[in-house]
Tab-separated table of C-alpha atoms and ligand atoms in Angstrom:
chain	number	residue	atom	x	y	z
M	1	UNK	CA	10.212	-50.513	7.563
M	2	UNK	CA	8.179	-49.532	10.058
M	3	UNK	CA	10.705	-47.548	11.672
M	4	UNK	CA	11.673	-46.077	8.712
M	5	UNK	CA	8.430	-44.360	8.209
M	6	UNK	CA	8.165	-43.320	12.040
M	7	UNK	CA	11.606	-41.357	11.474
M	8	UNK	CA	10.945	-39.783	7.961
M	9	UNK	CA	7.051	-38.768	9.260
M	10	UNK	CA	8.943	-37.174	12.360
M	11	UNK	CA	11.842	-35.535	10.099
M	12	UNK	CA	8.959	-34.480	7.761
M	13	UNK	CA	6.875	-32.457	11.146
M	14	UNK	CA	10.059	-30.801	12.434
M	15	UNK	CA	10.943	-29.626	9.048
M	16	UNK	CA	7.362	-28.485	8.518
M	17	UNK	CA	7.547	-27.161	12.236
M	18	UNK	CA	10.801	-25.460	11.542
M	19	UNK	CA	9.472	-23.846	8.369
M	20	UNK	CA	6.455	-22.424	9.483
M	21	UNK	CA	7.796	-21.210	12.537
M	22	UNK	CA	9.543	-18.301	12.708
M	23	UNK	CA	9.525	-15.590	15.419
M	24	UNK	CA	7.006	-13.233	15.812
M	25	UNK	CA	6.446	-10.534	18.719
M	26	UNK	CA	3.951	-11.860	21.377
M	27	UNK	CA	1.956	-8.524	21.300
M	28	UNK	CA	0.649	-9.821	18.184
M	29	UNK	CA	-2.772	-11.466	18.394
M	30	UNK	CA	-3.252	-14.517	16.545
M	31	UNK	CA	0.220	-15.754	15.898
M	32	UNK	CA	-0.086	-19.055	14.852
M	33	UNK	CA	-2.618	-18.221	12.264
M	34	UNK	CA	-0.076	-15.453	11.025
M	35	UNK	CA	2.575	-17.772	11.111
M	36	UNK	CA	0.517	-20.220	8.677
M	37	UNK	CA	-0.450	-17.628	6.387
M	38	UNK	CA	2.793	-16.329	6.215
M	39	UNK	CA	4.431	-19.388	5.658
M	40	UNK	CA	2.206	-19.996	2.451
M	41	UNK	CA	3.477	-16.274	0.866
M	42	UNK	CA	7.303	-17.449	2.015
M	43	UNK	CA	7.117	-20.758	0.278
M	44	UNK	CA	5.762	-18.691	-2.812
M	45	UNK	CA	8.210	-15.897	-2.740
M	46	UNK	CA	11.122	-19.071	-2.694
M	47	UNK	CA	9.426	-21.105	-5.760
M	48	UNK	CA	9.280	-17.744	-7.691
M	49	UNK	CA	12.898	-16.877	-6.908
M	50	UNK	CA	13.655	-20.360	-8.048
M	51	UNK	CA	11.176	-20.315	-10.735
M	52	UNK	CA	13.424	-16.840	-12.065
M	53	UNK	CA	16.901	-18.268	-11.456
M	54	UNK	CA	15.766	-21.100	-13.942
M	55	UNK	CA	14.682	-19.030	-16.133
M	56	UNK	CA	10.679	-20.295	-16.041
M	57	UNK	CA	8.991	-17.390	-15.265
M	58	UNK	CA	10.021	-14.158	-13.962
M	59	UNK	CA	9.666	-13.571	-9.174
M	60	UNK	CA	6.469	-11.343	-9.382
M	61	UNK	CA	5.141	-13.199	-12.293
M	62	UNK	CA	4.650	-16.178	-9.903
M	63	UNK	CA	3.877	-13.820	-6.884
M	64	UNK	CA	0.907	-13.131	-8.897
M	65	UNK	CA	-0.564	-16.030	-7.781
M	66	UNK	CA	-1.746	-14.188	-4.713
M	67	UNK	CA	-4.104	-12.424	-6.601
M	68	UNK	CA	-5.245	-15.059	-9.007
M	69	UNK	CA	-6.490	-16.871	-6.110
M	70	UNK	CA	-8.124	-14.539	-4.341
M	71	UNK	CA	-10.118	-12.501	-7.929
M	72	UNK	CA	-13.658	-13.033	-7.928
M	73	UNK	CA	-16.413	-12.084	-10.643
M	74	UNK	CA	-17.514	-8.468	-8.843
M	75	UNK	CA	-21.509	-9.004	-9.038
M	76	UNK	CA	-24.255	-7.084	-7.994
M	77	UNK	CA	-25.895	-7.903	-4.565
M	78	UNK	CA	-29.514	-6.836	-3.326
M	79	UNK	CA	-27.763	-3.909	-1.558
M	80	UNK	CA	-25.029	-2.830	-4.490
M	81	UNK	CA	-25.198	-2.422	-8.048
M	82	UNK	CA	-21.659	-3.558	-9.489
M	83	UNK	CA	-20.510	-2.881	-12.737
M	84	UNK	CA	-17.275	-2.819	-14.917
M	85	UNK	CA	-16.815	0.500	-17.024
M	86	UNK	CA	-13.486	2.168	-18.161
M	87	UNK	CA	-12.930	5.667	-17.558
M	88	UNK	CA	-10.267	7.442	-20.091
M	89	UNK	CA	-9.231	4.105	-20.989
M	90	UNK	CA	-8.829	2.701	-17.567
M	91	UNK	CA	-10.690	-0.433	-15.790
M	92	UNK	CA	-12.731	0.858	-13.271
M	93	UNK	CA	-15.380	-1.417	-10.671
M	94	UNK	CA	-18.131	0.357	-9.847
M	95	UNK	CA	-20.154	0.036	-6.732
M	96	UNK	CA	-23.246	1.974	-6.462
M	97	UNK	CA	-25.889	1.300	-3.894
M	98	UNK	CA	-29.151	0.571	-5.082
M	99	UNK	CA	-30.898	1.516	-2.715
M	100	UNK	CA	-32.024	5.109	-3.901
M	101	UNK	CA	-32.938	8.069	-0.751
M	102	UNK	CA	-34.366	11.085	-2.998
M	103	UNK	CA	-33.753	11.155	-6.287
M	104	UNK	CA	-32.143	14.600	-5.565
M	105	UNK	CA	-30.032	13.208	-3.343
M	106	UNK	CA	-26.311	13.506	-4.020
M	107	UNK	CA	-23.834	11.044	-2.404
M	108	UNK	CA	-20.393	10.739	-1.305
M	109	UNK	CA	-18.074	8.931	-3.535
M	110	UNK	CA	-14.787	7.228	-2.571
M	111	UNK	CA	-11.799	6.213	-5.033
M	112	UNK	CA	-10.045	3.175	-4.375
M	113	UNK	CA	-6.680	2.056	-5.147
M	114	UNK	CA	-5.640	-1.492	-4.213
M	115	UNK	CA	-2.401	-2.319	-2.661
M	116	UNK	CA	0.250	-4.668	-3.724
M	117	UNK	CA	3.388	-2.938	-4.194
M	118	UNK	CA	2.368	-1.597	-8.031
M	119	UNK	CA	3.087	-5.487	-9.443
M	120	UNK	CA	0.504	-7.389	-7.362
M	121	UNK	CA	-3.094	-6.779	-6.406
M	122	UNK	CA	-6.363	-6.043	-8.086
M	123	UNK	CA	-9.493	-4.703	-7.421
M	124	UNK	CA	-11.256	-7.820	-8.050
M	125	UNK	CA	-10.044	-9.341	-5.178
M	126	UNK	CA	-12.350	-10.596	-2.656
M	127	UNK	CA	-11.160	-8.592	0.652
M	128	UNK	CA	-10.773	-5.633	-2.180
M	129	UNK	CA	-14.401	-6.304	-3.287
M	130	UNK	CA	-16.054	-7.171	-0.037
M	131	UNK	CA	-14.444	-3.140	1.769
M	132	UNK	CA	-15.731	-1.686	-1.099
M	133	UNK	CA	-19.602	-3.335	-0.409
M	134	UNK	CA	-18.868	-2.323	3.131
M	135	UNK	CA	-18.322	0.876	2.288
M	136	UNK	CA	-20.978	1.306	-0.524
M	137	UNK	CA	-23.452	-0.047	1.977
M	138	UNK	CA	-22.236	1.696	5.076
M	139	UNK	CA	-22.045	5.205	3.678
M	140	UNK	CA	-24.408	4.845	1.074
M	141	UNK	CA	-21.849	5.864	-1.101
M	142	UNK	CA	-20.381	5.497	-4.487
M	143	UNK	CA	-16.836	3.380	-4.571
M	144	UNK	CA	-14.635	3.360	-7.784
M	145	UNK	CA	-12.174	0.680	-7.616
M	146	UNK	CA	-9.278	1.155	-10.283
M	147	UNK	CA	-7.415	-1.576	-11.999
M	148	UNK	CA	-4.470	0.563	-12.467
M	149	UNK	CA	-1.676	-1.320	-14.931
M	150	UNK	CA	0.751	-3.018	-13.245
M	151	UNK	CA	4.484	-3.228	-13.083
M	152	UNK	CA	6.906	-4.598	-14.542
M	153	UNK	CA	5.002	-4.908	-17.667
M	154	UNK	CA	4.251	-0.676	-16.792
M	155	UNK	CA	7.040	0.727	-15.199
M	156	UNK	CA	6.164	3.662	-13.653
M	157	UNK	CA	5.182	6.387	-14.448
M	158	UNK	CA	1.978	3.788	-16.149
M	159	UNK	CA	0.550	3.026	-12.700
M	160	UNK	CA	0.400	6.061	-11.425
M	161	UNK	CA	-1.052	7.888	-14.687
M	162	UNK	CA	-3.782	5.429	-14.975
M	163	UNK	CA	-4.613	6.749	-11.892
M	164	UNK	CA	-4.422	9.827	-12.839
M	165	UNK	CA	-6.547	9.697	-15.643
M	166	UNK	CA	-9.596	7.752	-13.881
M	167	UNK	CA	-9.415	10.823	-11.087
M	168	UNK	CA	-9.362	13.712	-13.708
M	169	UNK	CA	-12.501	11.471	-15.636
M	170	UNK	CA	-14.584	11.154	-12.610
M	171	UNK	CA	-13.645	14.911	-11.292
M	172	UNK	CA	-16.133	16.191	-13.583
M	173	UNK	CA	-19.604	18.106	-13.199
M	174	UNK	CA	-21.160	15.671	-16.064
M	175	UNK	CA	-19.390	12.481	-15.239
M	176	UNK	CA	-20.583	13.207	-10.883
M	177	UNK	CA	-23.675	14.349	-11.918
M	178	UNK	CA	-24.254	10.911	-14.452
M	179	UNK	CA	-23.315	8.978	-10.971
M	180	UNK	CA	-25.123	11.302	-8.049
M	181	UNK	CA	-22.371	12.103	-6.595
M	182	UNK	CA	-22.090	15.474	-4.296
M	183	UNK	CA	-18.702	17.075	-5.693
M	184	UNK	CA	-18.114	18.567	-2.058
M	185	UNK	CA	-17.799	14.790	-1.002
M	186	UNK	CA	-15.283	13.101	-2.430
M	187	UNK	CA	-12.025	10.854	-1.356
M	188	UNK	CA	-9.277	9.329	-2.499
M	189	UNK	CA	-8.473	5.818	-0.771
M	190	UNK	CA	-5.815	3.175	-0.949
M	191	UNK	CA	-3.566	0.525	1.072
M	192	UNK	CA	0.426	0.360	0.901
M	193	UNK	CA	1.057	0.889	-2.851
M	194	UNK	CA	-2.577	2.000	-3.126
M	195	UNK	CA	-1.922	4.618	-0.439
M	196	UNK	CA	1.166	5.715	-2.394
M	197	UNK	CA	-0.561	6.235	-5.518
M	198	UNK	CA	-3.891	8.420	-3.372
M	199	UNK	CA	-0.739	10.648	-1.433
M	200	UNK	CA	0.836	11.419	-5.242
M	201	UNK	CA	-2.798	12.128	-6.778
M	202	UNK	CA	-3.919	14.351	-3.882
M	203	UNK	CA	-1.133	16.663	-4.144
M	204	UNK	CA	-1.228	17.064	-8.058
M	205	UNK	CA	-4.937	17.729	-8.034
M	206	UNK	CA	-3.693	20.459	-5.375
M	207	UNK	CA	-1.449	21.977	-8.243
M	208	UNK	CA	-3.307	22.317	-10.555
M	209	UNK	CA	-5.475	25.472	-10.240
M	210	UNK	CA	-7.537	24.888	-13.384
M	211	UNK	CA	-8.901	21.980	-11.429
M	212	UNK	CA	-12.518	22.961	-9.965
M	213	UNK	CA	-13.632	19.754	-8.250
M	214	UNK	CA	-11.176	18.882	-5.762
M	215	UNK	CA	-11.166	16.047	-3.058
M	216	UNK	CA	-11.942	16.380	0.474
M	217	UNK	CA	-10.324	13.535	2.163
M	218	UNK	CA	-7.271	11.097	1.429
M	219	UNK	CA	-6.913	7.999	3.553
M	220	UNK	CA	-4.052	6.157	3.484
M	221	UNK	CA	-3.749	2.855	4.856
M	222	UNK	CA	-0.224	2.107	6.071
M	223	UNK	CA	0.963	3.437	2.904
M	224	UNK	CA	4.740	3.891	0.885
M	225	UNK	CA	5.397	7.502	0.657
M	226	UNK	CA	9.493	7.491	0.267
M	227	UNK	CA	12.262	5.484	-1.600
M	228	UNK	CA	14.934	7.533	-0.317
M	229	UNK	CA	15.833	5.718	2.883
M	230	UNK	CA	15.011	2.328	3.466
M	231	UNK	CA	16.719	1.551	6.558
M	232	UNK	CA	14.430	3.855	8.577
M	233	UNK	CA	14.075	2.176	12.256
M	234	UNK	CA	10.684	0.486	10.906
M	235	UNK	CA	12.399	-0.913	7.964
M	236	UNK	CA	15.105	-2.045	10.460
M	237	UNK	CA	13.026	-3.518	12.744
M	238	UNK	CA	10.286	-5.263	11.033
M	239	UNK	CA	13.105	-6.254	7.860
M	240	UNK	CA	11.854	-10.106	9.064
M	241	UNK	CA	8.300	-9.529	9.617
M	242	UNK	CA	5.311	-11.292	7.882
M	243	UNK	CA	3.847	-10.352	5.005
M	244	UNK	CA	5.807	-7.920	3.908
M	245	UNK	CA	9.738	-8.413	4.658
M	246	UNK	CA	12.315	-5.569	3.499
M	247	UNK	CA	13.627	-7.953	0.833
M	248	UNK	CA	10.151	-7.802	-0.772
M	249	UNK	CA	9.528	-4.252	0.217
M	250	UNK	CA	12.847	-2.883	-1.986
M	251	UNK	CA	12.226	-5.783	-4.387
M	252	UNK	CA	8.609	-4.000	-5.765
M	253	UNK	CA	9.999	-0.268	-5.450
M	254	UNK	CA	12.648	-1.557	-7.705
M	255	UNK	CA	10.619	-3.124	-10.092
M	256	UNK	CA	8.165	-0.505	-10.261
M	257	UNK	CA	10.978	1.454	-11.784
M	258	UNK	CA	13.007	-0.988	-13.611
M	259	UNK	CA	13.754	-4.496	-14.083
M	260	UNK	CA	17.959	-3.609	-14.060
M	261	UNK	CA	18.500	-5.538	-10.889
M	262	UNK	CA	21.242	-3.186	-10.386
M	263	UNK	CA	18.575	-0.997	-8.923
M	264	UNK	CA	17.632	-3.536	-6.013
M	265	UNK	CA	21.484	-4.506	-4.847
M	266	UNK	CA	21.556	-0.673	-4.845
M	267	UNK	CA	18.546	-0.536	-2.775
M	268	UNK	CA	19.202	-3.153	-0.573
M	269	UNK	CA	22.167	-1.879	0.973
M	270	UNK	CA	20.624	1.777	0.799
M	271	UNK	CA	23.730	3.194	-0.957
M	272	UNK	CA	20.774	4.077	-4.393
M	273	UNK	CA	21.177	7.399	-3.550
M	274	UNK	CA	22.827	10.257	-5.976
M	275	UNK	CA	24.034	13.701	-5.965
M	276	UNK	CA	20.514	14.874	-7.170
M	277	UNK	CA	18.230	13.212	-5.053
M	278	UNK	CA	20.565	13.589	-2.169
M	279	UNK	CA	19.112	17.451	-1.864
M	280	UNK	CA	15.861	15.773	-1.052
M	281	UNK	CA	17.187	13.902	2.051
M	282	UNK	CA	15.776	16.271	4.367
M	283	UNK	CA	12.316	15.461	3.859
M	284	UNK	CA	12.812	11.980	5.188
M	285	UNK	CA	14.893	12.963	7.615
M	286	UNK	CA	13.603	10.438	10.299
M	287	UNK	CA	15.506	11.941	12.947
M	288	UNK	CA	14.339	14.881	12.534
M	289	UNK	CA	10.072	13.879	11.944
M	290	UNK	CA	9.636	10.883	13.740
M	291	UNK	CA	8.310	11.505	17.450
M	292	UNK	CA	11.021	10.042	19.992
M	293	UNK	CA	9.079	6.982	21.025
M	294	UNK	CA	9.645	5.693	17.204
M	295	UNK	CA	13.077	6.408	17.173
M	296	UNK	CA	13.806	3.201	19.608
M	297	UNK	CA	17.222	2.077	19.791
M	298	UNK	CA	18.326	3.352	16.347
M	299	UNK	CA	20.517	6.425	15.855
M	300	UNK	CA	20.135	8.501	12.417
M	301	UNK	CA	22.603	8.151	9.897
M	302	UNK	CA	21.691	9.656	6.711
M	303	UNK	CA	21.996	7.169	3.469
M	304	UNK	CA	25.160	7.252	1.635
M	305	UNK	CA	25.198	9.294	-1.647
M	306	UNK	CA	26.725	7.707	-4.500
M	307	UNK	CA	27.743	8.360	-8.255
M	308	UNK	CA	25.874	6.838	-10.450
M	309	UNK	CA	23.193	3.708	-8.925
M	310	UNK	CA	25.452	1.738	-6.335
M	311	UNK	CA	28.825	2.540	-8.876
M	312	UNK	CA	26.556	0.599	-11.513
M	313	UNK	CA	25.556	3.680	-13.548
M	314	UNK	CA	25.037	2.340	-16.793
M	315	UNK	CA	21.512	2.899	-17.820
M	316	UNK	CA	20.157	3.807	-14.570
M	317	UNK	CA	19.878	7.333	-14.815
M	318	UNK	CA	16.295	7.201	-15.732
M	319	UNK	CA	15.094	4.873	-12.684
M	320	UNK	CA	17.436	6.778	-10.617
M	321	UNK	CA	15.181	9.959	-11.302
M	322	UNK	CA	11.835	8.147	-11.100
M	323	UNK	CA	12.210	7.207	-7.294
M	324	UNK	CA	12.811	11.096	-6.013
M	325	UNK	CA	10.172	12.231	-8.544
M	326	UNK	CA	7.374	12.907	-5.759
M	327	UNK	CA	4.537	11.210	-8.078
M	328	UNK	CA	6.413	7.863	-6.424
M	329	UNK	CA	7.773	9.475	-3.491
M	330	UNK	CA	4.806	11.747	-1.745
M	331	UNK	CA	7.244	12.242	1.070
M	332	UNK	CA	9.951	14.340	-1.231
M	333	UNK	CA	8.057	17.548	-1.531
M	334	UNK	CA	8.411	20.883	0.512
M	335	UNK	CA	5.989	22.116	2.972
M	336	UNK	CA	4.811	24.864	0.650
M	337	UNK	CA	3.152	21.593	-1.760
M	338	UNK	CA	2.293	20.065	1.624
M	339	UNK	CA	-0.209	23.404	2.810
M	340	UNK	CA	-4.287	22.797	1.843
M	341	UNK	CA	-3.988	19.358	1.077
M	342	UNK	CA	-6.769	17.991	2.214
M	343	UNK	CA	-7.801	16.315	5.582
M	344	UNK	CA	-5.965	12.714	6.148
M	345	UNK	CA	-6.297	9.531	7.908
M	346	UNK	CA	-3.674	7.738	8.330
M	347	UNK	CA	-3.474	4.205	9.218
M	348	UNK	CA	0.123	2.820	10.665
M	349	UNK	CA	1.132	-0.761	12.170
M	350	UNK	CA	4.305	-1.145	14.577
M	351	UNK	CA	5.448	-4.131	12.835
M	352	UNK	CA	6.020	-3.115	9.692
M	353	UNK	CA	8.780	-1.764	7.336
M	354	UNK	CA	6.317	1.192	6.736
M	355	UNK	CA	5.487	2.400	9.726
M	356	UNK	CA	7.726	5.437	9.530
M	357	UNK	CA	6.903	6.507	5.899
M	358	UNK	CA	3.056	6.604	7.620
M	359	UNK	CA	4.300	8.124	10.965
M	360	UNK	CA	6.804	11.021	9.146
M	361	UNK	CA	3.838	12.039	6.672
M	362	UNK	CA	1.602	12.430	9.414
M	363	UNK	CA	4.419	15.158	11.265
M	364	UNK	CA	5.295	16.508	8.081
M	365	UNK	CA	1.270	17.181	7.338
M	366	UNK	CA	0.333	18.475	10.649
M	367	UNK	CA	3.418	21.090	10.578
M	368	UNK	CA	1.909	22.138	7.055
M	369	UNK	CA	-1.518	22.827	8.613
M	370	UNK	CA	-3.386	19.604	7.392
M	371	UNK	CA	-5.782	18.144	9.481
M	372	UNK	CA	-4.779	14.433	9.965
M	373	UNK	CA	-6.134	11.738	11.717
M	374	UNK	CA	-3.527	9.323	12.492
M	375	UNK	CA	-4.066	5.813	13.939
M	376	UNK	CA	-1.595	3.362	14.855
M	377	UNK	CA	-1.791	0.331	15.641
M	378	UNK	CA	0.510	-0.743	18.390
M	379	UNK	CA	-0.158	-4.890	17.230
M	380	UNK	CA	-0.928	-4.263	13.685
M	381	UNK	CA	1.281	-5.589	10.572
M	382	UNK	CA	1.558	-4.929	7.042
M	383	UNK	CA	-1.563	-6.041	4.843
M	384	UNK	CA	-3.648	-6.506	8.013
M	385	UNK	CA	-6.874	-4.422	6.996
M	386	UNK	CA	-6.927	-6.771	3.871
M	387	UNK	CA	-7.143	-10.597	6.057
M	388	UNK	CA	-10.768	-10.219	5.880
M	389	UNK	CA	-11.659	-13.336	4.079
M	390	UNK	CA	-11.497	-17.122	5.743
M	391	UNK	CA	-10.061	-18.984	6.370
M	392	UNK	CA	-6.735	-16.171	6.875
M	393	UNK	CA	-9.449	-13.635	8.682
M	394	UNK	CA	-7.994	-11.561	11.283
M	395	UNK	CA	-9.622	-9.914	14.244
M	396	UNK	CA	-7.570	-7.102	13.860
M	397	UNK	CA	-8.629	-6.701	10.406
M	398	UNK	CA	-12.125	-6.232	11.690
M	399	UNK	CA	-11.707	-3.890	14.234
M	400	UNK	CA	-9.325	-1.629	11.495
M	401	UNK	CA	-12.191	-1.973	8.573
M	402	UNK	CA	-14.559	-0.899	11.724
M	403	UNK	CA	-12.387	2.526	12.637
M	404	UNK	CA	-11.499	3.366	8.788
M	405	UNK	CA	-14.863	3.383	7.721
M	406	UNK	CA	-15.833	5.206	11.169
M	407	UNK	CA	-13.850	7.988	9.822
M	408	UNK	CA	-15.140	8.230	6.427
M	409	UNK	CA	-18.556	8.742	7.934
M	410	UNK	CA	-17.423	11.208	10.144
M	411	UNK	CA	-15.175	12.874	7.571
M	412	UNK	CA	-16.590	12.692	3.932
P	1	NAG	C1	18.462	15.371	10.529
P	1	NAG	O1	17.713	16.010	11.541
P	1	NAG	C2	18.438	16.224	12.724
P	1	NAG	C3	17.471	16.730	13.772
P	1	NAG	O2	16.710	17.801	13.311
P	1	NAG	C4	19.590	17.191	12.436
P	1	NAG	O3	20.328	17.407	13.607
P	1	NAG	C5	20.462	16.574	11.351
P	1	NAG	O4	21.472	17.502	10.983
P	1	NAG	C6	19.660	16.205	10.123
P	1	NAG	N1	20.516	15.477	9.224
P	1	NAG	C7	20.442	15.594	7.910
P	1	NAG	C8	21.425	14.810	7.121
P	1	NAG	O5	19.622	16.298	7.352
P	2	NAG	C1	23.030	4.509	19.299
P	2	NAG	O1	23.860	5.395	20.011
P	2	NAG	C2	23.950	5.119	21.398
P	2	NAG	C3	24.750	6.247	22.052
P	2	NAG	O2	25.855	6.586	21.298
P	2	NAG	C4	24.586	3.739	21.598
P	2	NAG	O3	24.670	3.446	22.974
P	2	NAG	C5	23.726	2.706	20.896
P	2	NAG	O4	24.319	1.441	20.969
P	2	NAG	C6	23.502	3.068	19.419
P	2	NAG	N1	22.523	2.156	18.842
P	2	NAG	C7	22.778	1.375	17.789
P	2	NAG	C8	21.682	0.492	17.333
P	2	NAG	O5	23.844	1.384	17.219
């Protein structure tokens, strides 16, 4: 009996052992914690593909979990004024400091969009809610946090329009004016899916010439910019990598499109492409825009084109559209839409799938005449800036909250 329990407790560690561990470079700093808190989002992602194969609930319904347990009430503080408003429709989180320098004093204002690959996330989440006090009180600005709709209950185009709409709302003499805010001074913000959705909005404000107010700053925080190849070295070399494997990666670009799983075999083995977004190939031509050092051992091949989504055309042709439509792909637009965008940060991490959507932006910018700031971080993985909150807390996450808000002060 005794026995008994001594062998099942010991089968039970090495099992536990052999689940949680899993290998991760050494450059990384705190491994073991990563390891933990990656192990908790693997052992979700599993019960949520379980949970759809038996039909209980659909994979990102129960992936939503992350964010349920990390939403908090958004209050105000003695330093910040919170409140909830919605702006052409939209949920917006305000953050306003309170504490007032002249009354004639205008101040900067930043618009943030929360990451989560357009299913997950919400601005109500604590490390979401805690960088916007940061930056409220840091700057002594204005932060507008938008609960965009998510998919797949809003395919795209719904997320990005949202944003759209909040943007075009709050780009307005009155609407600044109601809030302080200098209209010189303004940026667009977001992480991964959130830095997708401030690329696409900064270059259709750019467009559109009956648009007075524009921004002055984007800063995008190791964001997605391209669906068109997703076997780019980062995505083949980080494809295991916490947080945010390439299984889950391809999984939310599908769904943000469509809910056709045809879409994410296609995906998966990178043969999505068609005769009409094939012409747009050269824009993410990595060979071509990454800087040699990124290249590592990986030699270009460009993705196979295909008729119709992976020979499974049926009813694809409108997703098939949506992910070379630049609104969801910032990378897929010629320099000419590239020139007087305006000044970028850009935040990239080695280990992760993203890395080169980050790193080819910043090339593609710079030859376009953009200023850009770009910083990469040579032990830095996907979600990092967000592992603010204890007990998963990162140092790294410090030291990048520390730099990104640097550059807004320097920059805005
Ligand atoms: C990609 O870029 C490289 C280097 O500029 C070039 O030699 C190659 O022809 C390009 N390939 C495609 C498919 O555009
Ligand atoms: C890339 O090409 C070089 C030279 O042809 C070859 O030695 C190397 O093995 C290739 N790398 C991969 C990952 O296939």
């Amino acid at each position: 009996m005794r026995l008994g329990s001594i062998i099942l407790f010991v089968a039970l560690c090495s099992f536990t052992a052999y689940y949680i561990y899993e290998p991760i470079p050494e450059e990384i700093e705190e491994r073991w914690k990563l390891m933990l808190t990656n192990s908790f989002f693997r052992s979700l992602s599993h019960l949520a593909d379980l949970s759809e194969l038996l039909g209980l609930k659909d994979y990102m319904g129960v992936m939503y979990f992350i964010t349920v347990v990390e939403k908090v009430v958004p209050v105000s503080d003695e330093h910040v004024q919170v409140t909830e408003e919605r702006f052409d429709g939209v949920e917006v989180v305000l953050y306003q400091p309170k504490q007032w320098g002249s009354d004639s004093e205008l101040r900067r204002a930043v618009i943030y969009l929360h990451g989560g690959g357009w299913c997950l996330g919400s601005s109500r989440m604590s490390p979401y809610d805690l960088l916007a006090r940061k930056t409220v009180t840091e700057l002594d600005a204005v932060v507008l946090s938008v609960e965009y709709r998510l998919a797949p209950a809003h395919h795209f185009p719904v997320p990005y329009e949202d944003v759209y709409r909040v943007v075009k709302h709050f780009l307005q003499k009155g609407v600044l004016a109601q809030y302080s805010v200098d209209p010189g001074r303004i940026a667009v913000s977001g992480d991964s899916a959130g830095g997708n959705l401030a690329a696409a909005v900064s270059q259709q404000l750019r467009k559109e010439h009956g648009q007075q107010i524009q921004l002055k700053a984007q800063a995008l925080i190791y964001p997605v910019l391209q669906a068109l190849d997703l076997n780019t070295p980062s995505y083949q070399q980080n494809q295991d990598m916490p947080i945010l494997p390439r299984t889950l990666m391809v999984r939310f670009w599908s769904e943000y499109f469509t809910s056709d799983k045809a879409l994410f075999r296609a995906m998966m083995a990178n043969t999505h492409n068609n005769p009409e977004s094939s012409s747009l190939l050269k824009f993410v031509n990595w060979s071509a825009f990454l800087p040699e050092t990124y290249h590592r051992e990986y030699n270009y091949s460009a993705p196979a084109v295909v008729q119709g989504v992976g020979g499974e055309a049926v009813g694809m042709e409108e997703p098939s559209r949506s992910f070379a439509d630049p609104r969801a792909s910032p990378l897929l637009v010629p320099d000419a839409a590239l020139r007087s965008l305006p000044k970028a940060y850009i935040m990239t991490c080695e280990y992760d799938v993203l890395r080169d959507d980050g790193i080819m932006y910043v090339t593609r910018l710079r030859a376009a005449g953009v200023e850009v700031t770009h910083e990469h971080y040579d032990t830095g993985f996907h979600g990092a800036l967000m592992f603010t909150v204890w007990p998963t807390d990162f140092l790294i996450a410090r030291r990048m909250t520390d730099n990104y808000i640097k550059w807004l002060k320097e920059n805005l």
